[in-house]
Coordinates of C-alpha atoms and ligand atoms in Angstrom, one line a residue:
X85 CA 8.4 83.9 45.4
X86 CA 11.2 84.1 42.2
X87 CA 11.1 82.6 38.9
X88 CA 13.9 82.4 36.6
X89 CA 13.8 82.0 32.7
X90 CA 17.3 81.4 31.4
X91 CA 17.9 82.7 27.1
X92 CA 20.8 81.7 25.1
X93 CA 22.5 84.1 22.6
X94 CA 25.8 84.2 20.4
X95 CA 27.5 87.3 20.2
X96 CA 31.0 88.8 19.1
X97 CA 33.3 91.4 20.7
X98 CA 36.1 93.4 22.0
X99 CA 37.0 94.9 25.0
X100 CA 39.0 98.4 24.0
X101 CA 39.0 102.0 24.5
X102 CA 40.2 104.0 22.0
X103 CA 42.1 106.6 24.0
X104 CA 44.4 103.6 25.2
X105 CA 46.8 102.4 22.2
X106 CA 46.9 98.5 21.1
X107 CA 49.6 97.6 23.6
X108 CA 48.0 98.7 27.0
X109 CA 44.5 97.7 26.4
X110 CA 46.1 94.2 25.3
X111 CA 47.5 94.2 28.5
X112 CA 44.5 95.4 30.6
X113 CA 42.4 93.0 28.7
X114 CA 43.9 90.0 27.5
X115 CA 42.5 88.0 24.5
X116 CA 39.1 89.6 24.8
X117 CA 41.1 92.2 22.8
X118 CA 41.6 91.2 19.8
X119 CA 41.7 93.4 17.0
X120 CA 40.0 91.6 14.7
X121 CA 36.9 90.5 17.4
X122 CA 35.5 87.0 18.9
X123 CA 32.5 85.6 20.1
X124 CA 30.8 84.2 23.7
X125 CA 28.4 82.0 24.0
X126 CA 26.1 83.4 26.9
X127 CA 23.6 82.3 29.4
X128 CA 21.5 84.6 30.3
X129 CA 19.2 84.4 33.3
X130 CA 16.7 86.2 34.1
X131 CA 14.7 86.3 37.1
X132 CA 11.2 87.9 38.5
X133 CA 10.4 88.5 42.1
X134 CA 6.9 88.8 43.2
X135 CA 3.6 87.2 45.0
X136 CA 2.0 83.9 43.1
X137 CA -1.4 85.0 41.7
X138 CA -4.3 83.7 42.9
X139 CA -6.3 83.2 40.0
X140 CA -2.8 81.7 37.2
X141 CA -0.9 80.3 40.4
X142 CA 2.2 81.9 38.0
X143 CA 4.7 84.6 39.7
X144 CA 4.8 85.6 35.9
X145 CA 3.8 84.6 32.8
X146 CA 6.7 82.3 31.5
X147 CA 5.6 82.3 28.5
X148 CA 5.6 86.1 28.0
X149 CA 8.7 86.4 30.3
X150 CA 10.6 84.3 27.4
X151 CA 9.1 86.6 24.8
X152 CA 9.8 90.2 26.6
X153 CA 13.9 89.0 26.6
X154 CA 13.3 88.0 23.2
X155 CA 11.7 91.2 21.4
X156 CA 14.0 93.7 23.4
X157 CA 17.0 91.3 24.6
X158 CA 17.9 88.4 22.2
X159 CA 16.7 89.7 19.0
X160 CA 19.1 93.2 19.5
X161 CA 22.1 90.7 20.8
X162 CA 21.4 86.8 18.9
X163 CA 24.7 86.6 16.0
X164 CA 25.7 90.4 16.6
X165 CA 28.8 92.6 17.2
X166 CA 28.0 94.2 20.3
X167 CA 30.3 96.9 19.7
X168 CA 28.9 97.9 16.0
X169 CA 25.7 96.7 16.5
X170 CA 23.6 96.9 19.5
X171 CA 22.0 100.3 19.8
X172 CA 21.6 100.4 23.9
X173 CA 25.6 99.3 24.3
X174 CA 26.0 101.8 22.0
X175 CA 29.3 104.0 23.9
X176 CA 29.9 101.7 26.5
X177 CA 33.2 98.8 26.9
X178 CA 31.3 95.5 25.9
X179 CA 32.0 93.9 29.2
X180 CA 29.8 91.5 30.4
X181 CA 29.2 93.9 33.9
X182 CA 28.5 96.7 31.8
X183 CA 26.6 94.0 29.5
X184 CA 24.1 92.9 32.3
X185 CA 23.8 96.2 33.2
X186 CA 21.8 97.1 29.2
X187 CA 20.0 94.0 29.8
X188 CA 18.3 95.4 33.5
X189 CA 17.6 98.5 31.4
X190 CA 16.1 97.1 28.4
X191 CA 14.3 94.6 30.5
X192 CA 13.0 96.7 33.4
X193 CA 9.7 98.6 31.9
X194 CA 8.1 95.3 29.9
X195 CA 8.4 93.3 32.7
X196 CA 7.2 96.4 34.9
X197 CA 4.0 96.0 32.0
X198 CA 4.2 92.2 32.3
X199 CA 2.7 92.8 36.2
X200 CA 6.7 91.3 37.7
X201 CA 9.1 93.2 39.5
X202 CA 13.3 92.0 38.3
X203 CA 15.0 91.2 40.2
X204 CA 18.5 89.6 38.6
X205 CA 20.0 89.3 35.4
X206 CA 22.3 87.0 35.9
X207 CA 24.2 86.6 32.5
X208 CA 27.2 83.8 31.8
X209 CA 30.1 84.8 29.8
X210 CA 32.2 81.4 29.5
X211 CA 32.0 78.7 31.7
X212 CA 34.3 81.0 34.9
X213 CA 32.8 83.6 34.3
X214 CA 29.7 85.5 35.2
X215 CA 28.3 89.2 36.6
X216 CA 24.2 89.2 38.6
X217 CA 23.0 92.0 38.3
X218 CA 20.5 93.2 41.2
X219 CA 19.2 97.0 39.6
X220 CA 22.3 98.9 41.1
Ligands
NI504 NI1 35.3 88.5 25.2

């Protein structure tokens, strides 16, 4: 059985490599390379896999899952600049792919500690673009 919790946050970023000049960055990353930053309204889906607990009827307590996501992900990202302010994204290119991997790494242990097994982190950056990460 898989169960999914949806959360939202908004954050600013810039896609760029410091070892490339602005022109090359703009060529590869387009508008997401604007030197003055820009933001997205991200939508995050966290899916946990497990069997249904006979006592609670839950795969994982969604209130607890929501608290874990809030503490380890949302508080660190919401209304923040991903490039400058988010500890688990330091030194990484702030792409949706890398952000999903970072979110997975933030959540894996706490979800395990709560008795669940993280199955998927799905991150929607825009209406047309999203990624899904399954831990590899
Ligand atoms: Ni962008």
